mmCIF file of C-alpha atoms in Angstrom:
data_model
loop_
_atom_site.group_PDB
_atom_site.id
_atom_site.type_symbol
_atom_site.label_atom_id
_atom_site.label_comp_id
_atom_site.label_asym_id
_atom_site.label_seq_id
_atom_site.Cartn_x
_atom_site.Cartn_y
_atom_site.Cartn_z
ATOM 1 C CA UNK A 1068 -4.897 5.728 -15.703
ATOM 2 C CA UNK A 1069 -1.870 3.332 -16.616
ATOM 3 C CA UNK A 1070 -0.715 2.536 -13.084
ATOM 4 C CA UNK A 1071 2.261 4.192 -11.367
ATOM 5 C CA UNK A 1072 6.098 1.888 -11.413
ATOM 6 C CA UNK A 1073 5.244 1.631 -7.776
ATOM 7 C CA UNK A 1074 1.688 0.576 -8.105
ATOM 8 C CA UNK A 1075 2.870 -2.358 -10.884
ATOM 9 C CA UNK A 1076 5.782 -3.957 -8.154
ATOM 10 C CA UNK A 1077 2.817 -3.948 -5.845
ATOM 11 C CA UNK A 1078 1.188 -6.697 -8.358
ATOM 12 C CA UNK A 1079 4.119 -8.456 -9.394
ATOM 13 C CA UNK A 1080 4.884 -8.971 -4.945
ATOM 14 C CA UNK A 1081 1.798 -10.593 -4.854
ATOM 15 C CA UNK A 1082 1.022 -12.707 -8.005
ATOM 16 C CA UNK A 1083 4.592 -13.817 -7.122
ATOM 17 C CA UNK A 1084 3.889 -14.713 -3.589
ATOM 18 C CA UNK A 1085 0.552 -15.622 -4.451
ATOM 19 C CA UNK A 1086 1.747 -18.069 -6.778
ATOM 20 C CA UNK A 1087 5.062 -19.317 -4.747
ATOM 21 C CA UNK A 1088 2.576 -19.623 -1.702
ATOM 22 C CA UNK A 1089 0.539 -21.702 -3.077
ATOM 23 C CA UNK A 1090 2.602 -23.898 -4.718
ATOM 24 C CA UNK A 1091 4.821 -24.340 -1.418
ATOM 25 C CA UNK A 1092 1.627 -24.736 0.913
ATOM 26 C CA UNK A 1093 -0.244 -27.112 -1.611
ATOM 27 C CA UNK A 1094 2.898 -29.468 -1.480
ATOM 28 C CA UNK A 1095 3.487 -28.830 2.220
ATOM 29 C CA UNK A 1096 0.215 -30.046 3.617
ATOM 30 C CA UNK A 1097 -0.031 -32.848 1.456
ATOM 31 C CA UNK A 1098 3.013 -33.761 3.394
ATOM 32 C CA UNK A 1099 1.858 -33.197 6.064
ATOM 33 C CA UNK A 1100 -1.050 -35.872 5.591
ATOM 34 C CA UNK A 1101 1.223 -37.814 4.682
ATOM 35 C CA UNK A 1102 2.323 -37.579 8.483
ATOM 36 C CA UNK A 1103 5.865 -35.787 7.988
ATOM 37 C CA UNK A 1104 7.013 -34.532 9.826
ATOM 38 C CA UNK A 1105 10.550 -34.102 9.994
ATOM 39 C CA UNK A 1106 11.823 -30.457 9.074
ATOM 40 C CA UNK A 1107 14.724 -31.651 6.147
ATOM 41 C CA UNK A 1108 12.627 -32.147 3.358
ATOM 42 C CA UNK A 1109 9.697 -28.421 3.970
ATOM 43 C CA UNK A 1110 14.039 -26.744 4.582
ATOM 44 C CA UNK A 1111 14.333 -27.566 1.101
ATOM 45 C CA UNK A 1112 10.653 -26.715 -0.646
ATOM 46 C CA UNK A 1113 11.346 -23.622 1.584
ATOM 47 C CA UNK A 1114 14.343 -23.085 -0.581
ATOM 48 C CA UNK A 1115 13.216 -24.211 -3.235
ATOM 49 C CA UNK A 1116 10.181 -21.380 -2.736
ATOM 50 C CA UNK A 1117 12.216 -18.420 -2.358
ATOM 51 C CA UNK A 1118 14.788 -19.027 -5.101
ATOM 52 C CA UNK A 1119 11.476 -19.042 -7.589
ATOM 53 C CA UNK A 1120 10.201 -16.100 -5.892
ATOM 54 C CA UNK A 1121 13.097 -14.233 -6.059
ATOM 55 C CA UNK A 1122 13.243 -15.238 -10.418
ATOM 56 C CA UNK A 1123 10.030 -14.319 -10.489
ATOM 57 C CA UNK A 1124 10.206 -10.480 -8.639
ATOM 58 C CA UNK A 1125 13.299 -10.042 -10.844
ATOM 59 C CA UNK A 1126 11.330 -10.885 -14.331
ATOM 60 C CA UNK A 1127 7.819 -9.546 -13.711
ATOM 61 C CA UNK A 1128 10.043 -6.541 -11.971
ATOM 62 C CA UNK A 1129 11.877 -6.259 -15.262
ATOM 63 C CA UNK A 1130 8.145 -6.622 -17.733
ATOM 64 C CA UNK A 1131 7.456 -4.131 -15.541
ATOM 65 C CA UNK A 1132 10.140 -1.888 -15.863
ATOM 66 C CA UNK A 1133 10.114 -2.577 -19.336
ATOM 67 C CA UNK A 1134 6.672 -0.986 -20.075
ATOM 68 C CA UNK A 1135 6.562 2.200 -18.042
ATOM 69 C CA UNK A 1136 10.127 4.459 -16.871
ATOM 70 C CA UNK A 1137 10.266 3.417 -13.336
ATOM 71 C CA UNK A 1138 10.101 6.389 -10.647
ATOM 72 C CA UNK A 1139 11.370 6.719 -7.822
ATOM 73 C CA UNK A 1140 8.808 6.580 -4.769
ATOM 74 C CA UNK A 1141 6.908 10.003 -3.957
ATOM 75 C CA UNK A 1142 5.181 10.420 -0.606
ATOM 76 C CA UNK A 1143 2.174 8.964 -2.055
ATOM 77 C CA UNK A 1144 3.235 6.155 -2.717
ATOM 78 C CA UNK A 1145 5.230 6.517 1.636
ATOM 79 C CA UNK A 1146 1.879 6.787 3.190
ATOM 80 C CA UNK A 1147 0.173 3.787 1.110
ATOM 81 C CA UNK A 1148 2.403 1.688 2.291
ATOM 82 C CA UNK A 1149 2.656 2.452 6.728
ATOM 83 C CA UNK A 1150 -0.999 2.610 5.960
ATOM 84 C CA UNK A 1151 -0.551 -0.944 4.466
ATOM 85 C CA UNK A 1152 1.809 -2.528 7.340
ATOM 86 C CA UNK A 1153 -0.492 -0.759 9.600
ATOM 87 C CA UNK A 1154 -3.681 -2.905 9.063
ATOM 88 C CA UNK A 1155 -1.775 -5.980 7.900
ATOM 89 C CA UNK A 1156 1.214 -6.503 11.454
ATOM 90 C CA UNK A 1157 -1.956 -7.457 13.132
ATOM 91 C CA UNK A 1158 -1.886 -11.037 10.831
ATOM 92 C CA UNK A 1159 1.750 -11.724 11.936
ATOM 93 C CA UNK A 1160 0.958 -10.653 15.663
ATOM 94 C CA UNK A 1161 -1.390 -13.250 15.699
ATOM 95 C CA UNK A 1162 0.500 -16.426 13.849
ATOM 96 C CA UNK A 1163 3.381 -15.880 16.153
ATOM 97 C CA UNK A 1164 1.023 -15.050 19.737
ATOM 98 C CA UNK A 1165 -0.628 -18.565 17.741
ATOM 99 C CA UNK A 1166 2.750 -20.171 18.025
ATOM 100 C CA UNK A 1167 3.883 -19.216 20.904
ATOM 101 C CA UNK A 1168 0.430 -21.385 22.534
ATOM 102 C CA UNK A 1169 1.331 -23.715 20.293
ATOM 103 C CA UNK A 1170 5.291 -23.940 22.148
ATOM 104 C CA UNK A 1171 3.855 -24.077 26.085
ATOM 105 C CA UNK A 1172 1.544 -27.337 24.314
ATOM 106 C CA UNK A 1173 4.544 -29.003 22.896
ATOM 107 C CA UNK A 1174 3.462 -29.077 18.909
ATOM 108 C CA UNK A 1175 5.928 -31.183 16.886
ATOM 109 C CA UNK A 1176 8.455 -27.846 15.467
ATOM 110 C CA UNK A 1177 6.973 -29.040 11.831
ATOM 111 C CA UNK A 1178 3.301 -27.578 12.348
ATOM 112 C CA UNK A 1179 5.194 -23.928 14.958
ATOM 113 C CA UNK A 1180 6.767 -22.863 12.068
ATOM 114 C CA UNK A 1181 4.550 -23.043 8.905
ATOM 115 C CA UNK A 1182 2.628 -21.116 11.682
ATOM 116 C CA UNK A 1183 4.606 -18.424 11.409
ATOM 117 C CA UNK A 1184 5.055 -19.112 7.777
ATOM 118 C CA UNK A 1185 1.331 -19.184 7.173
ATOM 119 C CA UNK A 1186 0.752 -16.389 9.235
ATOM 120 C CA UNK A 1187 4.285 -14.128 7.300
ATOM 121 C CA UNK A 1188 2.609 -15.234 3.512
ATOM 122 C CA UNK A 1189 -0.706 -14.125 4.698
ATOM 123 C CA UNK A 1190 0.378 -9.934 6.625
ATOM 124 C CA UNK A 1191 2.356 -9.593 3.461
ATOM 125 C CA UNK A 1192 -0.376 -11.232 1.560
ATOM 126 C CA UNK A 1193 -2.987 -8.197 3.045
ATOM 127 C CA UNK A 1194 -0.291 -5.879 2.620
ATOM 128 C CA UNK A 1195 -0.305 -6.388 -1.214
ATOM 129 C CA UNK A 1196 -3.310 -6.139 -1.782
ATOM 130 C CA UNK A 1197 -4.349 -2.935 0.829
ATOM 131 C CA UNK A 1198 -1.171 -1.417 -1.564
ATOM 132 C CA UNK A 1199 -3.518 -1.735 -4.597
ATOM 133 C CA UNK A 1200 -6.960 -0.983 -2.456
ATOM 134 C CA UNK A 1201 -5.126 2.313 -1.553
ATOM 135 C CA UNK A 1202 -3.541 2.770 -4.760
ATOM 136 C CA UNK A 1203 -6.830 2.791 -6.901
ATOM 137 C CA UNK A 1204 -9.512 3.533 -4.125
ATOM 138 C CA UNK A 1205 -7.411 6.875 -2.927
ATOM 139 C CA UNK A 1206 -6.223 7.894 0.163
ATOM 140 C CA UNK I 942 -11.072 20.224 21.146
ATOM 141 C CA UNK I 943 -13.875 20.209 23.235
ATOM 142 C CA UNK I 944 -14.389 17.287 25.106
ATOM 143 C CA UNK I 945 -17.208 15.356 23.925
ATOM 144 C CA UNK I 946 -18.318 17.371 20.409
ATOM 145 C CA UNK I 947 -17.299 15.528 16.967
ATOM 146 C CA UNK I 948 -15.001 17.716 15.461
ATOM 147 C CA UNK I 949 -15.969 18.832 12.376
ATOM 148 C CA UNK I 950 -14.847 17.161 8.847
ATOM 149 C CA UNK I 951 -12.293 18.488 5.979
ATOM 150 C CA UNK I 952 -13.268 19.109 2.553
ATOM 151 C CA UNK I 953 -9.365 19.359 0.408
ATOM 152 C CA UNK I 954 -11.085 20.624 -3.086
ATOM 153 C CA UNK I 955 -8.438 21.722 -5.035
ATOM 154 C CA UNK I 956 -7.713 24.441 -8.913
ATOM 155 C CA UNK I 957 -5.405 22.646 -10.285
ATOM 156 C CA UNK I 958 -6.622 21.214 -12.997
ATOM 157 C CA UNK I 959 -8.084 25.097 -14.195
ATOM 158 C CA UNK I 960 -4.614 26.045 -13.323
ATOM 159 C CA UNK I 961 -2.798 24.102 -15.785
ATOM 160 C CA UNK I 962 -5.546 25.312 -18.230
ATOM 161 C CA UNK I 963 -4.846 28.183 -17.967
ATOM 162 C CA UNK I 964 -1.347 28.251 -17.590
ATOM 163 C CA UNK I 965 -0.519 26.980 -21.181
ATOM 164 C CA UNK I 966 -2.262 23.692 -21.087
ATOM 165 C CA UNK I 967 0.508 22.195 -18.824
ATOM 166 C CA UNK I 968 -0.395 18.809 -19.100
ATOM 167 C CA UNK I 969 0.118 16.805 -15.553
ATOM 168 C CA UNK I 970 3.624 15.585 -16.262
ATOM 169 C CA UNK I 971 5.250 18.540 -16.383
ATOM 170 C CA UNK I 972 3.280 19.836 -13.122
ATOM 171 C CA UNK I 973 3.833 16.390 -11.539
ATOM 172 C CA UNK I 974 8.744 16.670 -13.054
ATOM 173 C CA UNK I 975 8.302 19.745 -11.153
ATOM 174 C CA UNK I 976 6.802 19.103 -8.033
ATOM 175 C CA UNK I 977 9.319 15.795 -7.469
ATOM 176 C CA UNK I 978 5.925 13.660 -7.982
ATOM 177 C CA UNK I 979 4.322 11.344 -9.961
ATOM 178 C CA UNK I 980 1.972 12.159 -12.307
ATOM 179 C CA UNK I 981 -0.355 9.048 -10.129
ATOM 180 C CA UNK I 982 -0.696 10.700 -7.479
ATOM 181 C CA UNK I 983 -0.294 14.457 -8.866
ATOM 182 C CA UNK I 984 -3.273 13.141 -11.117
ATOM 183 C CA UNK I 985 -5.186 11.729 -7.924
ATOM 184 C CA UNK I 986 -4.705 14.681 -6.307
ATOM 185 C CA UNK I 987 -6.600 16.852 -9.115
ATOM 186 C CA UNK I 988 -9.101 13.710 -8.233
ATOM 187 C CA UNK I 989 -9.169 14.339 -4.794
ATOM 188 C CA UNK I 990 -8.655 11.442 -3.563
ATOM 189 C CA UNK I 991 -5.223 11.785 -1.469
ATOM 190 C CA UNK I 992 -4.446 14.868 0.376
ATOM 191 C CA UNK I 993 -1.011 15.927 -0.875
ATOM 192 C CA UNK I 994 1.694 17.035 1.876
ATOM 193 C CA UNK I 995 2.137 20.325 3.237
ATOM 194 C CA UNK I 996 5.182 20.811 1.346
ATOM 195 C CA UNK I 997 3.828 19.393 -2.235
ATOM 196 C CA UNK I 998 0.555 21.421 -2.056
ATOM 197 C CA UNK I 999 3.211 25.254 -1.443
ATOM 198 C CA UNK I 1000 5.772 23.104 -4.720
ATOM 199 C CA UNK I 1001 1.833 23.535 -6.167
ATOM 200 C CA UNK I 1002 1.369 26.784 -5.091
ATOM 201 C CA UNK I 1003 4.847 27.865 -6.480
ATOM 202 C CA UNK I 1004 4.322 27.184 -9.398
ATOM 203 C CA UNK I 1005 1.494 28.992 -10.556
ATOM 204 C CA UNK I 1006 1.284 32.452 -8.363
ATOM 205 C CA UNK I 1007 -0.280 31.491 -6.360
ATOM 206 C CA UNK I 1008 -0.786 31.708 -2.389
ATOM 207 C CA UNK I 1009 -2.223 28.745 -1.047
ATOM 208 C CA UNK I 1010 -5.424 29.152 -0.118
ATOM 209 C CA UNK I 1011 -6.137 29.692 -4.767
ATOM 210 C CA UNK I 1012 -4.737 26.344 -5.168
ATOM 211 C CA UNK I 1013 -6.565 24.081 -1.745
ATOM 212 C CA UNK I 1014 -10.267 25.277 -0.404
ATOM 213 C CA UNK I 1015 -11.222 23.598 2.428
ATOM 214 C CA UNK I 1016 -14.582 23.197 3.618
ATOM 215 C CA UNK I 1017 -15.677 21.894 6.764
ATOM 216 C CA UNK I 1018 -18.787 20.250 7.620
ATOM 217 C CA UNK I 1019 -20.258 18.780 10.527
ATOM 218 C CA UNK I 1020 -19.217 14.717 10.351
ATOM 219 C CA UNK I 1021 -22.458 12.391 11.552
ATOM 220 C CA UNK I 1022 -22.889 12.268 15.636
ATOM 221 C CA UNK I 1023 -20.824 9.233 16.608
ATOM 222 C CA UNK I 1024 -22.914 6.735 18.538
ATOM 223 C CA UNK I 1025 -22.887 5.763 21.650
ATOM 224 C CA UNK I 1026 -22.617 3.605 23.548
ATOM 225 C CA UNK I 1027 -25.781 2.705 25.719
#
């Protein structure tokens, strides 16, 4: 059975997120390794990543809508979304806790911001993966 | 529920597929449109991968003109005992 529009949308979001943020963290990792600790270059890189992410999402959703007719979310889509969110939010909470700990130990802002960003990315990616698992395996 | 007892495990079964065929071979898409869910969700309900809300369950029964218990049944069985801390 072909996936629903909602499931295709989840795939588009996951692929876009992983591709764009793999690029972002790859480049920023090299910058951090080379001792770049000012925020300005990272902010520019992040802005480019966000624009790319939006473009990938728009193109992906247009392609998904062309392949199959978009349908509104129904109760199963909502349940899957809630359950995936509930089982992935701990990653973001862990990142926030790590960032607060980093602040207490006076880590540089660039590290704090990347811990927060990485936890946000990981939490969102886990949520999308769980949604796909629930669509395939059942809830 | 008595404190400390294990709840019964409920498994919801349904006869939607046979009812669809009995109703002039209604397609999944037709039924999904009539109850307001996607075809994939109806497929998940039929395949017992998803238990619908009461509202959707009543809508399905209404389409077939049957009482709810002729469309959905629930089987209870004892859940495996939980491991208790020593």
